[in-house]
Short mmCIF file of C-alpha atoms in Angstrom, two decimals:
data_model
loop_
_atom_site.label_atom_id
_atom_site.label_comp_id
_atom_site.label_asym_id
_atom_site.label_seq_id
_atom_site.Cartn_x
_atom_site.Cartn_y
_atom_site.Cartn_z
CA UNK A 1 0.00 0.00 0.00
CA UNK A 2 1.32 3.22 -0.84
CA UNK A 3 1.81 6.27 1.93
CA UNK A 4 -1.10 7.78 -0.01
CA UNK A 5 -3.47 5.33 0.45
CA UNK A 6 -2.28 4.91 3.94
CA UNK A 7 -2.75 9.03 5.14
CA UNK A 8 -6.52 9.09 4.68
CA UNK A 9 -6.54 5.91 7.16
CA UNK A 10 -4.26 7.41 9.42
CA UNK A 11 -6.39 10.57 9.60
CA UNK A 12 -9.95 8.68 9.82
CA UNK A 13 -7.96 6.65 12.91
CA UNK A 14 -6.58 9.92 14.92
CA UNK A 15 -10.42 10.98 14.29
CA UNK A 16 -11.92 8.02 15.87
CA UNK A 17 -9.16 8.31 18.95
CA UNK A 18 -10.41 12.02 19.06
CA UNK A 19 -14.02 11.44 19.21
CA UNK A 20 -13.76 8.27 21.38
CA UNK A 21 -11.85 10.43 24.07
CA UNK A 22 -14.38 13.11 23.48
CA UNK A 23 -17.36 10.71 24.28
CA UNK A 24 -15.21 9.22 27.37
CA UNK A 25 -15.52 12.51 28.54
CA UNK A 26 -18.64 13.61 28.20
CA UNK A 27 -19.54 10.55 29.99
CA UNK A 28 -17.23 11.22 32.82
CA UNK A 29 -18.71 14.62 33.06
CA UNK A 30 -22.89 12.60 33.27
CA UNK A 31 -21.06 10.64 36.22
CA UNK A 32 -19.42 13.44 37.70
CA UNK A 33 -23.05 15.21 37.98
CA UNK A 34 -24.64 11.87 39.44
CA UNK A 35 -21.93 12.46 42.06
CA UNK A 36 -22.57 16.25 42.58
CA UNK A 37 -26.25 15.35 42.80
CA UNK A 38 -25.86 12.41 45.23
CA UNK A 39 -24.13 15.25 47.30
CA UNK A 40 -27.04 17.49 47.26
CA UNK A 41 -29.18 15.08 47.81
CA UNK A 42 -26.95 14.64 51.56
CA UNK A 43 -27.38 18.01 52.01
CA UNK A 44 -30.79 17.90 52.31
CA UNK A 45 -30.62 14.98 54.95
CA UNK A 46 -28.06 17.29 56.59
CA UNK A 47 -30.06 19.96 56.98
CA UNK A 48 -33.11 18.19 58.34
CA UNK A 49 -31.09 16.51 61.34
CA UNK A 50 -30.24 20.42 61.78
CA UNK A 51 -33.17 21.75 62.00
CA UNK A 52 -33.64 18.58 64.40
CA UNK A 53 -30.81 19.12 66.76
CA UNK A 54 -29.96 22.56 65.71
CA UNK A 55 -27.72 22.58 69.15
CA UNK A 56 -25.69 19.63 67.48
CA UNK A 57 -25.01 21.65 64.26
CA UNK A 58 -21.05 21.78 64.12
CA UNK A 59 -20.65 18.24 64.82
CA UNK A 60 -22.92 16.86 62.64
CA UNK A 61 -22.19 18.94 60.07
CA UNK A 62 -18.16 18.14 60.80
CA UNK A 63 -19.31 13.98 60.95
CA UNK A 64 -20.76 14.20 57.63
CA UNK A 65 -17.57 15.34 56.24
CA UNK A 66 -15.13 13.18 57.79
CA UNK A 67 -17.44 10.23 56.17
CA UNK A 68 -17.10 10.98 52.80
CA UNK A 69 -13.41 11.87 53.16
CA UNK A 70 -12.66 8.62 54.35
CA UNK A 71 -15.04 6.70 52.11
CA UNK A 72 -13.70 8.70 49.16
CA UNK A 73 -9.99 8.71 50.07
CA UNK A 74 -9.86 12.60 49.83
CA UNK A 75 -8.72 15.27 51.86
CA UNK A 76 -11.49 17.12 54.48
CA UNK A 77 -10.73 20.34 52.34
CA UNK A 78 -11.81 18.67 48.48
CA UNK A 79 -14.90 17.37 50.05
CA UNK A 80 -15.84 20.91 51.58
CA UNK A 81 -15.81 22.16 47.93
CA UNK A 82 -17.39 19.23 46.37
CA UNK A 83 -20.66 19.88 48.86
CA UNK A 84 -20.23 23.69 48.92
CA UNK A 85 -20.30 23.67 45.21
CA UNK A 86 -22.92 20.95 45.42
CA UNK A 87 -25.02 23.35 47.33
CA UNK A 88 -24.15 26.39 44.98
CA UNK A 89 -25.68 24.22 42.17
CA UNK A 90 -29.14 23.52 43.25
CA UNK A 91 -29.94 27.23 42.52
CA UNK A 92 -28.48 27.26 39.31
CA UNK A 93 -30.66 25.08 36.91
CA UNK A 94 -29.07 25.86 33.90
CA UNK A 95 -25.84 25.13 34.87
CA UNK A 96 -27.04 21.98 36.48
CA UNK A 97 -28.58 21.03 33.11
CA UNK A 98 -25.68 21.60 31.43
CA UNK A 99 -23.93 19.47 33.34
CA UNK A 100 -26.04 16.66 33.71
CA UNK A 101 -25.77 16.22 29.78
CA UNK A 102 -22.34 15.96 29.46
CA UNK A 103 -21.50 19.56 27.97
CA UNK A 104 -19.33 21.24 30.07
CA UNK A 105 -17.26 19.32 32.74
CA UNK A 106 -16.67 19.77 36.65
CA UNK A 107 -14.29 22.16 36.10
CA UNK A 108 -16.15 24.05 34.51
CA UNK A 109 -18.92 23.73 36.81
CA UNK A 110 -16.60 25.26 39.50
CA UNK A 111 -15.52 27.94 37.95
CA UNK A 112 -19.29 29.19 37.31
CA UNK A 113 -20.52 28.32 40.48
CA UNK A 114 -17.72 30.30 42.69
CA UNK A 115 -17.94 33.44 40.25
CA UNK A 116 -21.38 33.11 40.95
CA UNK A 117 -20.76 33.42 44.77
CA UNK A 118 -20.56 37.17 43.68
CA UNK A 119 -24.31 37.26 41.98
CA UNK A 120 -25.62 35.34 45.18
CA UNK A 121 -24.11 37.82 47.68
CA UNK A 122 -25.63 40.92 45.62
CA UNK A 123 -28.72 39.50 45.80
CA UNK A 124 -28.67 38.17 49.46
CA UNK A 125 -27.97 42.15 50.24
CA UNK A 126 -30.82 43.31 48.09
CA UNK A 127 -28.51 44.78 45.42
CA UNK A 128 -29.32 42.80 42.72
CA UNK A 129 -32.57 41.32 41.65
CA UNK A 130 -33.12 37.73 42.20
CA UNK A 131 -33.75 37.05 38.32
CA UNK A 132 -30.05 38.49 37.91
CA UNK A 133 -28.20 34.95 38.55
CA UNK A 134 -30.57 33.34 35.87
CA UNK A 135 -28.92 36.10 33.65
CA UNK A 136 -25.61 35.08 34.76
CA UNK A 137 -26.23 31.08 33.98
CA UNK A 138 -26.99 32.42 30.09
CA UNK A 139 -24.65 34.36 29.72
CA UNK A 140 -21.66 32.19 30.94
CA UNK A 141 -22.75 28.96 29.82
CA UNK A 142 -22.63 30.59 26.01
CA UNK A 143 -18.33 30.41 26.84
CA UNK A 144 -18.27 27.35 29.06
CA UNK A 145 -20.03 25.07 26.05
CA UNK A 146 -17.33 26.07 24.20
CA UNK A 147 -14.49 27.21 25.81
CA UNK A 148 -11.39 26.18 28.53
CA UNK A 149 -12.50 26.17 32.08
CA UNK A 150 -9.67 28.86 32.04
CA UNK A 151 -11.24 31.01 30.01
CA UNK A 152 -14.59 30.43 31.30
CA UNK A 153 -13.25 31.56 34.62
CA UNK A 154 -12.16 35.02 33.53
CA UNK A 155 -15.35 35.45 31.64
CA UNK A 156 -17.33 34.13 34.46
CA UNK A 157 -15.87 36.69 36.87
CA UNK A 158 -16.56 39.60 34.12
CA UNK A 159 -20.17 38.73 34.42
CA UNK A 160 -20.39 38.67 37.81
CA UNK A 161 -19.10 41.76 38.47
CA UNK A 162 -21.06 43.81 35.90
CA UNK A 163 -23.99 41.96 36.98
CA UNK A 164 -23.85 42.41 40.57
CA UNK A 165 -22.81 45.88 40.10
CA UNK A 166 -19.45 45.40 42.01
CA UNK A 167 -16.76 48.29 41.14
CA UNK A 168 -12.90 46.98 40.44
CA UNK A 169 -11.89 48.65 43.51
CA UNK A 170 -14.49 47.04 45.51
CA UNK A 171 -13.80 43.42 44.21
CA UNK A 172 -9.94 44.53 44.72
CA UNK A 173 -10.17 45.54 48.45
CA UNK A 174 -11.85 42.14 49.28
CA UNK A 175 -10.07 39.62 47.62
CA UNK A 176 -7.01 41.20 49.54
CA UNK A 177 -8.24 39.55 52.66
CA UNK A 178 -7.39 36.20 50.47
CA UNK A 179 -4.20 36.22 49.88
CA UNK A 180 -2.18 33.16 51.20
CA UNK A 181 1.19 31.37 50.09
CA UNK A 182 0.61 27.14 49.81
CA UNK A 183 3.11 24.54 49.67
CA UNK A 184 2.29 21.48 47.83
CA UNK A 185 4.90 18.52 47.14
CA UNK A 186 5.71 16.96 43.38
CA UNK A 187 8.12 14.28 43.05
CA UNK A 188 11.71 13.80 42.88
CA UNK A 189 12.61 16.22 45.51
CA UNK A 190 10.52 19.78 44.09
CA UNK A 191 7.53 21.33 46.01
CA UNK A 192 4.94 23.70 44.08
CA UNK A 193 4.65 27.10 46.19
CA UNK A 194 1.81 29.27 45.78
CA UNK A 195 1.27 32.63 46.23
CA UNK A 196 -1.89 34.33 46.61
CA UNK A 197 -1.11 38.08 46.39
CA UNK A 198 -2.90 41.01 44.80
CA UNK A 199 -2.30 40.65 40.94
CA UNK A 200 0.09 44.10 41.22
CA UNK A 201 2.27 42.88 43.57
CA UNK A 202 2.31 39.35 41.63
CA UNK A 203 2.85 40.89 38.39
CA UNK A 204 5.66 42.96 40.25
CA UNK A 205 7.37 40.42 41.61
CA UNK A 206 7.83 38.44 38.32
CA UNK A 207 8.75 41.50 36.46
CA UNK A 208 11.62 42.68 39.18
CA UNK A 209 13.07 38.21 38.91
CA UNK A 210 13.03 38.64 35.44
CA UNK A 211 14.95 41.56 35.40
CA UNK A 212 17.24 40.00 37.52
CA UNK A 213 17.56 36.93 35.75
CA UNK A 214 18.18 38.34 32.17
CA UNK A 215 20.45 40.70 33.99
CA UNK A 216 22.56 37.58 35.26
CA UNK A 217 22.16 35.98 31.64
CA UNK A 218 23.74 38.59 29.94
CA UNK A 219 26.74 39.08 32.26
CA UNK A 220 27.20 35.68 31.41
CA UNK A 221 26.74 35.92 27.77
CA UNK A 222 29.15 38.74 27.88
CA UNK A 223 31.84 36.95 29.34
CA UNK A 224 34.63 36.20 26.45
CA UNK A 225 34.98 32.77 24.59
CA UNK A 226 38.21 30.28 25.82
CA UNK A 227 41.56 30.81 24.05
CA UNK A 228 43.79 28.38 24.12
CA UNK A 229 48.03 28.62 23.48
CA UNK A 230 49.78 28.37 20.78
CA UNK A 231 50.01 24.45 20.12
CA UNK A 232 47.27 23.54 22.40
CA UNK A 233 44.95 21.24 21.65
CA UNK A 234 41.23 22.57 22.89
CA UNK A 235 40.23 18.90 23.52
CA UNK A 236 42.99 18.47 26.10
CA UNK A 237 41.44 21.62 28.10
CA UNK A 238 39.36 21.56 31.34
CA UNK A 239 36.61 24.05 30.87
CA UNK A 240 34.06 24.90 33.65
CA UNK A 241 31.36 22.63 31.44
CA UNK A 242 33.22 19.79 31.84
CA UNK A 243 33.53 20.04 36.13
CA UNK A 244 30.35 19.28 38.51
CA UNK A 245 29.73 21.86 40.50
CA UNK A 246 30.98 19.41 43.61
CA UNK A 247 33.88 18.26 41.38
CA UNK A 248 37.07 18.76 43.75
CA UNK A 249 38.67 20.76 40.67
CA UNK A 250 36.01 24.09 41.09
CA UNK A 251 37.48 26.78 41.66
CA UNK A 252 40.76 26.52 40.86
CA UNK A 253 43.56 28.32 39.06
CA UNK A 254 44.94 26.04 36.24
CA UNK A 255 48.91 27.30 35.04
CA UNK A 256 51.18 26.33 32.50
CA UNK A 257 52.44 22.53 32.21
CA UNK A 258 49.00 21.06 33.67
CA UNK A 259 49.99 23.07 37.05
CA UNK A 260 46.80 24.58 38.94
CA UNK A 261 46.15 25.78 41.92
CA UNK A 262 42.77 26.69 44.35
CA UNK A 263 41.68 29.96 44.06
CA UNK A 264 41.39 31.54 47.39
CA UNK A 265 39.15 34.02 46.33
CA UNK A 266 36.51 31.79 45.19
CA UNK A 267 33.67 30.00 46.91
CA UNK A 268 33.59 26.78 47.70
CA UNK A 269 29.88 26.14 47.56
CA UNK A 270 29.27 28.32 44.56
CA UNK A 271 32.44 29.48 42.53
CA UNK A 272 31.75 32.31 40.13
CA UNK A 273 34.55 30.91 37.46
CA UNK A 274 37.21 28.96 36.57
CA UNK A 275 40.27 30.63 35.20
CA UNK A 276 41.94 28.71 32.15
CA UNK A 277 44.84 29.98 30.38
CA UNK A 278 44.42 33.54 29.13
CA UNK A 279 40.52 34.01 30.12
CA UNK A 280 38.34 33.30 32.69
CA UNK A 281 34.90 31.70 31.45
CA UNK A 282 31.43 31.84 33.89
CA UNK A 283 30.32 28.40 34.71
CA UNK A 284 27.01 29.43 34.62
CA UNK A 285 24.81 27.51 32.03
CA UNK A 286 20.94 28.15 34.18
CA UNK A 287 17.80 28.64 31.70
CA UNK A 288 16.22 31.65 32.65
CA UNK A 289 13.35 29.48 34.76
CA UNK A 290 16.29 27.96 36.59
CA UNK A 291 17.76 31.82 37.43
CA UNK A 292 14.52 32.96 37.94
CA UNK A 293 13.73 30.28 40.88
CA UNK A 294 17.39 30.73 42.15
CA UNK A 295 16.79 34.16 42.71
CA UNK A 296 13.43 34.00 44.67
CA UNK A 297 14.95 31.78 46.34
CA UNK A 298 17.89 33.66 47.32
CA UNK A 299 15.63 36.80 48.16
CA UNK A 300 13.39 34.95 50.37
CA UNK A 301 15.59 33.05 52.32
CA UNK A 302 18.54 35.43 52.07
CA UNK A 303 17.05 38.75 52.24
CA UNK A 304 19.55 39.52 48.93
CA UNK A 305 21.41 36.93 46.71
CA UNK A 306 24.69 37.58 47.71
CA UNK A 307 27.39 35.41 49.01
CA UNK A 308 27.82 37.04 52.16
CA UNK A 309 24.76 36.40 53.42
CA UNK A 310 25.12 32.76 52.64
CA UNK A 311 22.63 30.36 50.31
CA UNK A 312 18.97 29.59 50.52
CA UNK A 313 19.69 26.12 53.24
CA UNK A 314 21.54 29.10 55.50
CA UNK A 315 18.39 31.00 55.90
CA UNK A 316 15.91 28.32 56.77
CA UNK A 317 14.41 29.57 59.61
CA UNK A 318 11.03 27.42 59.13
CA UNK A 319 10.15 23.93 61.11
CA UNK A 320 10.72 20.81 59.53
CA UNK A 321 11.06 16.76 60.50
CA UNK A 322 13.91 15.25 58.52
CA UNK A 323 15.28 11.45 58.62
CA UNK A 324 18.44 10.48 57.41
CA UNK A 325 20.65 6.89 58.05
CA UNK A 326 23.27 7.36 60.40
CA UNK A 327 25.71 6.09 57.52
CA UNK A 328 24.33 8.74 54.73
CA UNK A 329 24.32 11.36 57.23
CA UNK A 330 28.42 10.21 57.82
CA UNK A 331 28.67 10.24 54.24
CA UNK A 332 29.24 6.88 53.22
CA UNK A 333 26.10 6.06 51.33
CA UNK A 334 23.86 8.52 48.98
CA UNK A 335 20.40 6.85 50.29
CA UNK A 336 17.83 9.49 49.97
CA UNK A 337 16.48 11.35 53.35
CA UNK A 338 13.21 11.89 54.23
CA UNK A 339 11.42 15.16 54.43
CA UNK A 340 8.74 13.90 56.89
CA UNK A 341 4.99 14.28 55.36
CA UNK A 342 6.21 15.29 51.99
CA UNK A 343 8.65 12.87 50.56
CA UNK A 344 12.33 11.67 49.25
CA UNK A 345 15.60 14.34 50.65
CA UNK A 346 18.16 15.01 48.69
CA UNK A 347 21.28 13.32 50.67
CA UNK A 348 23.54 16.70 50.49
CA UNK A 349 20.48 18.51 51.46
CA UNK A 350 19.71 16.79 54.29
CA UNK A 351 23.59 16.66 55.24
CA UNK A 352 23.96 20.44 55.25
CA UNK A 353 20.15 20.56 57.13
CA UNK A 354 21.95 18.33 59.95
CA UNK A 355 25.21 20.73 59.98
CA UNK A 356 23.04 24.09 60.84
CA UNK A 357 21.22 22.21 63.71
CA UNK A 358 21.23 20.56 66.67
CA UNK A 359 18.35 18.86 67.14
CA UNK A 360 18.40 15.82 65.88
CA UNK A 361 17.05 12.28 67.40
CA UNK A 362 18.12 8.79 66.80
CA UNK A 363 15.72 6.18 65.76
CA UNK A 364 15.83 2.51 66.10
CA UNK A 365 14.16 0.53 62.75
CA UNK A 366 12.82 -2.81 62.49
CA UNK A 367 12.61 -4.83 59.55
CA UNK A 368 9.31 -3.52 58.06
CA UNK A 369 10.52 0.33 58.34
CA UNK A 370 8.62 1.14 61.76
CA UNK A 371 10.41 3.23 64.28
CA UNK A 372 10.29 1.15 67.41
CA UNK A 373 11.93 3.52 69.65
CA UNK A 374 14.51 6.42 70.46
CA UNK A 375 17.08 6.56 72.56
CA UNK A 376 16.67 9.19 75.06
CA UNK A 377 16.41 9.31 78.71
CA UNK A 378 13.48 11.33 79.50
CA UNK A 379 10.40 8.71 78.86
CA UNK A 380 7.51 11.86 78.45
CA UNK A 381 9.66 13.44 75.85
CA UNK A 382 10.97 10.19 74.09
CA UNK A 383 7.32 9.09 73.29
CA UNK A 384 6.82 12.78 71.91
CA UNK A 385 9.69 11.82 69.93
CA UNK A 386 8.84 8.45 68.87
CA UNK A 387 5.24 9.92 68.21
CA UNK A 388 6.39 12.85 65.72
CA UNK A 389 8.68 10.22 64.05
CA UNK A 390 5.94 7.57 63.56
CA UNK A 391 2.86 9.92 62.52
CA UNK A 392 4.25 12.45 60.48
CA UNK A 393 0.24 14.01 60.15
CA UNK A 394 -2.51 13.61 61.44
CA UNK A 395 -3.91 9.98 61.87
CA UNK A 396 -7.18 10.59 60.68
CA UNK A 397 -7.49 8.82 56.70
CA UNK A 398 -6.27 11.53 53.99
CA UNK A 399 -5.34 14.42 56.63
CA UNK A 400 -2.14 16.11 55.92
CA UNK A 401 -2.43 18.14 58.89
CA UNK A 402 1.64 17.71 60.23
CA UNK A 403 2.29 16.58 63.63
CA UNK A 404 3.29 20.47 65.17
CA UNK A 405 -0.19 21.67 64.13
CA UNK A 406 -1.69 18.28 65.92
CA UNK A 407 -2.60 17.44 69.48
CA UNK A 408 -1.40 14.00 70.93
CA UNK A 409 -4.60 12.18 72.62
CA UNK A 410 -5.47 8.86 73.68
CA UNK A 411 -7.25 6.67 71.17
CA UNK A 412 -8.88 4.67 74.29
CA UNK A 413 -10.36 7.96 76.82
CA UNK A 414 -7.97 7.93 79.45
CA UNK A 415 -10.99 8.79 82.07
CA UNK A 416 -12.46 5.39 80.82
CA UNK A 417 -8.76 3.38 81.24
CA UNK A 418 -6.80 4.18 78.60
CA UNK A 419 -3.58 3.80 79.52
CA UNK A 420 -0.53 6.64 78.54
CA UNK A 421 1.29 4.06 76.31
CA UNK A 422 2.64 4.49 72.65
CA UNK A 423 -0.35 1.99 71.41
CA UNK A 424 -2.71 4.02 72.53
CA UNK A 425 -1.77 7.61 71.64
CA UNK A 426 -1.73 9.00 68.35
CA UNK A 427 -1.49 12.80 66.59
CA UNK A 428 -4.91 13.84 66.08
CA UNK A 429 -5.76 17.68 64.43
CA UNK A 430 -8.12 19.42 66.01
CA UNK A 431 -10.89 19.09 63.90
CA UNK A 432 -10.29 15.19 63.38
CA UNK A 433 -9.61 14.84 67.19
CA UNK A 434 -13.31 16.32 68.06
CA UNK A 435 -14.65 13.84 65.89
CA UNK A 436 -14.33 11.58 68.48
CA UNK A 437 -15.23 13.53 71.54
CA UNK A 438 -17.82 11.97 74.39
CA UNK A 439 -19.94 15.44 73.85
CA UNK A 440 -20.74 14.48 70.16
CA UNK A 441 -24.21 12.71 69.76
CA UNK A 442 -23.37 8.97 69.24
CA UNK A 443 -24.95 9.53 65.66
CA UNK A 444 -22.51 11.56 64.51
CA UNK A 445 -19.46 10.11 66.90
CA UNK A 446 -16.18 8.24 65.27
CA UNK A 447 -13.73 6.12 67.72
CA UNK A 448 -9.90 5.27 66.58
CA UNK A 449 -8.23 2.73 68.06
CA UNK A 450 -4.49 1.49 67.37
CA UNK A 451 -3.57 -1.85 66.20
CA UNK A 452 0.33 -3.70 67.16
CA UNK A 453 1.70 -2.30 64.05
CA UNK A 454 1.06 1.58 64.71
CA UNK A 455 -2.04 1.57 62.41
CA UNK A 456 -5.64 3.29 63.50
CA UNK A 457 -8.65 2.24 62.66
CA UNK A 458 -11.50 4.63 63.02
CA UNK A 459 -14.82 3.82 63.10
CA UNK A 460 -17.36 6.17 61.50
CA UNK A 461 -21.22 6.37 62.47
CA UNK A 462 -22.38 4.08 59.90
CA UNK A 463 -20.10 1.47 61.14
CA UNK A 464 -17.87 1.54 58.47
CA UNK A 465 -14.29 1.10 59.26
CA UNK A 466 -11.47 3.23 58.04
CA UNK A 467 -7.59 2.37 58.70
CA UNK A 468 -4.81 4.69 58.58
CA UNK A 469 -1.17 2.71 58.14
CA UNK A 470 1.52 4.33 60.06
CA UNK A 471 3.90 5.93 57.53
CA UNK A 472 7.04 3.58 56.44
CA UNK A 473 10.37 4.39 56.44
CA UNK A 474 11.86 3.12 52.97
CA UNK A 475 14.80 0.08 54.09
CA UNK A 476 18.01 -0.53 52.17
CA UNK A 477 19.66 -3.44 52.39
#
């Protein structure tokens, strides 16, 4: 068959792939609506057994949560949205419609639904007429049938304001009271860190890096090529691309005859250059992402990137839970550390964590990765230890909460026996740890209890059992 015969079939068979995926979707989107539905419909038992025990609001209200986090392995903050937006939907038919039939997603259903927020709020405060948010459905759904959820978000928002009659400044003034800075881990050692800021400052901020980093670019560019001496052969020349930045040869001085010597005006951590015969060349070979990030970095933690301040790792300031093998931290093994809660340590990080402080615990493993104990001789503050070491997070399923922002309580009540032991205490946050408090209506009550191998099971209203494994500790052997 020739390759003209075969593009038509090629073509019809990217089409099929396209509209498959297409239809996939849509149906995920049908399914995704049965879901948001089933939520609404919870709502409405919800707010019967309020109006029931309106005295018992908080805790059933905070019960009915903690199920379907557990049940639906997701954190207590997703399933806040997923009713809030559930609840946000029952007044918004057309949206609802929409989504019901598959043509426009969840994401796109959230991104109408909290620009909406706005219309409801302008009518809730009689400044809007209550016929205004079925304008609002019209008009956005015309871009979110079509369009990104992206872009249906910045339309969305444009409605809202003109509809509800909001001025820039006012919408300005009280999204400042938002602003916030996340951290969220990705793999392979990198963390995601958010910023919520007013879009000025934002904008400003990238502007004034970027600066900076084209500024450091072309200083670099500037710098003049390699020469070499008469006779030399360039392949027989060390140049700065050819030496790891931990390479025992940076920052040196190379001579004649293969002499060299170390450069006591460079820095050992970061030199600036490498001087080869007749020119000095920057080894300095960053995108501009990569000098961008270095530079925030550097500002943040260093109040100004320069050496005398020292690096980003001698500004840390903040609290955090590390674990490192006694033999990596000696240096004779590159096994990754742990940054507790988050993930895989770079070794050298961790090593220069362990050089700028002092308090550090030793663990004992066993086989299967649990910490079994630490050796320390005060017994109150050795289980604190062992504790921190053990549950990272809160214990409750899908809670990220970490252990500093946690309270330690007894799984058993100690007023009904529970002894002060290891296997019976656990990290609890605060909203997790009411959960299971003797005040709560046993309709709406959870229990935890730990098993021999530092797991807790909790037990939720309907009966339904949820178990949280201690976190392991990875082994090398």
């Amino acid at each position: 068959m020739t390759s003209d015969a075969a593009t038509p079939l090629d073509r019809v068979e990217r089409g099929r792939l396209l509209d498959a995926w297409v239809e996939v979707r849509r149906r995920i989107a049908e399914l995704e609506a049965q879901a948001t539905a089933l939520l609404g419909e919870r709502i409405g038992e919800h707010d019967a057994e309020v109006a029931e025990h309106p005295y018992h609001r908080d805790a059933i209200y905070r019960s009915m949560i903690a199920e379907y986090s557990a049940a639906g392995h997701l954190s207590r903050g997703a399933v806040e949205f997923a009713f809030s937006d559930a609840l946000a939907l029952q007044s918004m038919p057309a949206v609802e419609g929409a989504f019901t039939a598959g043509r426009v997603t969840a994401a796109h259903v959230r991104e109408m639904v909290r620009a909406a927020s706005v219309v409801r709020e302008a009518v809730r405060n009689g400044r809007a007429d209550a016929a205004v948010l079925g304008l609002y459905e019209t008009a956005v759904l015309v871009v979110a049938e079509t369009d990104s959820p992206a872009r249906t978000r910045a339309h969305a928002r444009q409605v809202a304001a003109a509809l509800a009659g909001e001025t820039l400044l006012e919408r300005h003034r009280r999204a400042a009271s938002e602003r916030s800075v996340t951290v969220r881990s990705l793999d392979d050692g990198l963390a995601l860190l958010t910023a919520v800021l007013p879009e000025t400052l934002a904008v400003a901020i990238q502007d004034r890096i970027t600066r900076m980093a084209r500024e450091v670019i072309r200083a670099r560019d500037d710098a003049p090529a390699p020469t070499f001496l008469d006779g030399e052969d360039p392949e027989d020349v060390i140049l700065p691309e050819h030496i790891a930045p931990d390479d025992p040869l940076a920052g040196v001085i190379f001579g004649e005859d293969s002499t060299f010597t170390t450069d006591p005006l460079a820095s050992p951590a970061a030199p600036e250059s490498i001087i080869v015969p007749g020119t000095t060349v920057p080894d300095d070979e960053r995108t501009i992402d990569q000098v961008r990030a270095d530079l925030f970095s550097d500002l943040l933690l260093a109040a100004s990137p320069s050496p005398a301040l020292g690096n980003d790792l001698d500004g840390v300031q903040a609290r955090i839970q590390v674990t490192i093998a006694a033999t990596t931290l000696a240096g004779l093994d590159d096994h990754p550390a742990e940054l507790d809660g988050h993930g895989p340590l770079d070794p050298d990080i961790a090593r220069a964590l362990a050089g700028r402080n002092n308090g550090w615990s030793r663990l004992f493993l066993d086989a299967s990765g649990m910490v079994t104990e630490t050796d320390t001789y005060t017994p109150t503050e050795g289980m604190r230890r062992y504790l921190r070491a053990r549950d990272q997070h809160c214990r409750f399923p899908g809670c990220r909460m970490p252990v500093h922002r946690c309270e330690i309580d007894h799984n058993q009540d100690h007023a009904k026996g529970g002894r002060t032991a290891i296997d019976n205490l656990a990290h609890f946050c605060r909203s997790h740890h009411q959960l299971k408090h003797p005040d709560i209506d046993s309709d709406h009550r959870w229990t935890a209890r730990s098993r021999p191998d530092g797991t807790i099971e909790w037990t939720g209203p309907l009966g339904r059992i949820h178990a949280d494994r201690a976190p392991r500790r990875v082994m090398f052997v």
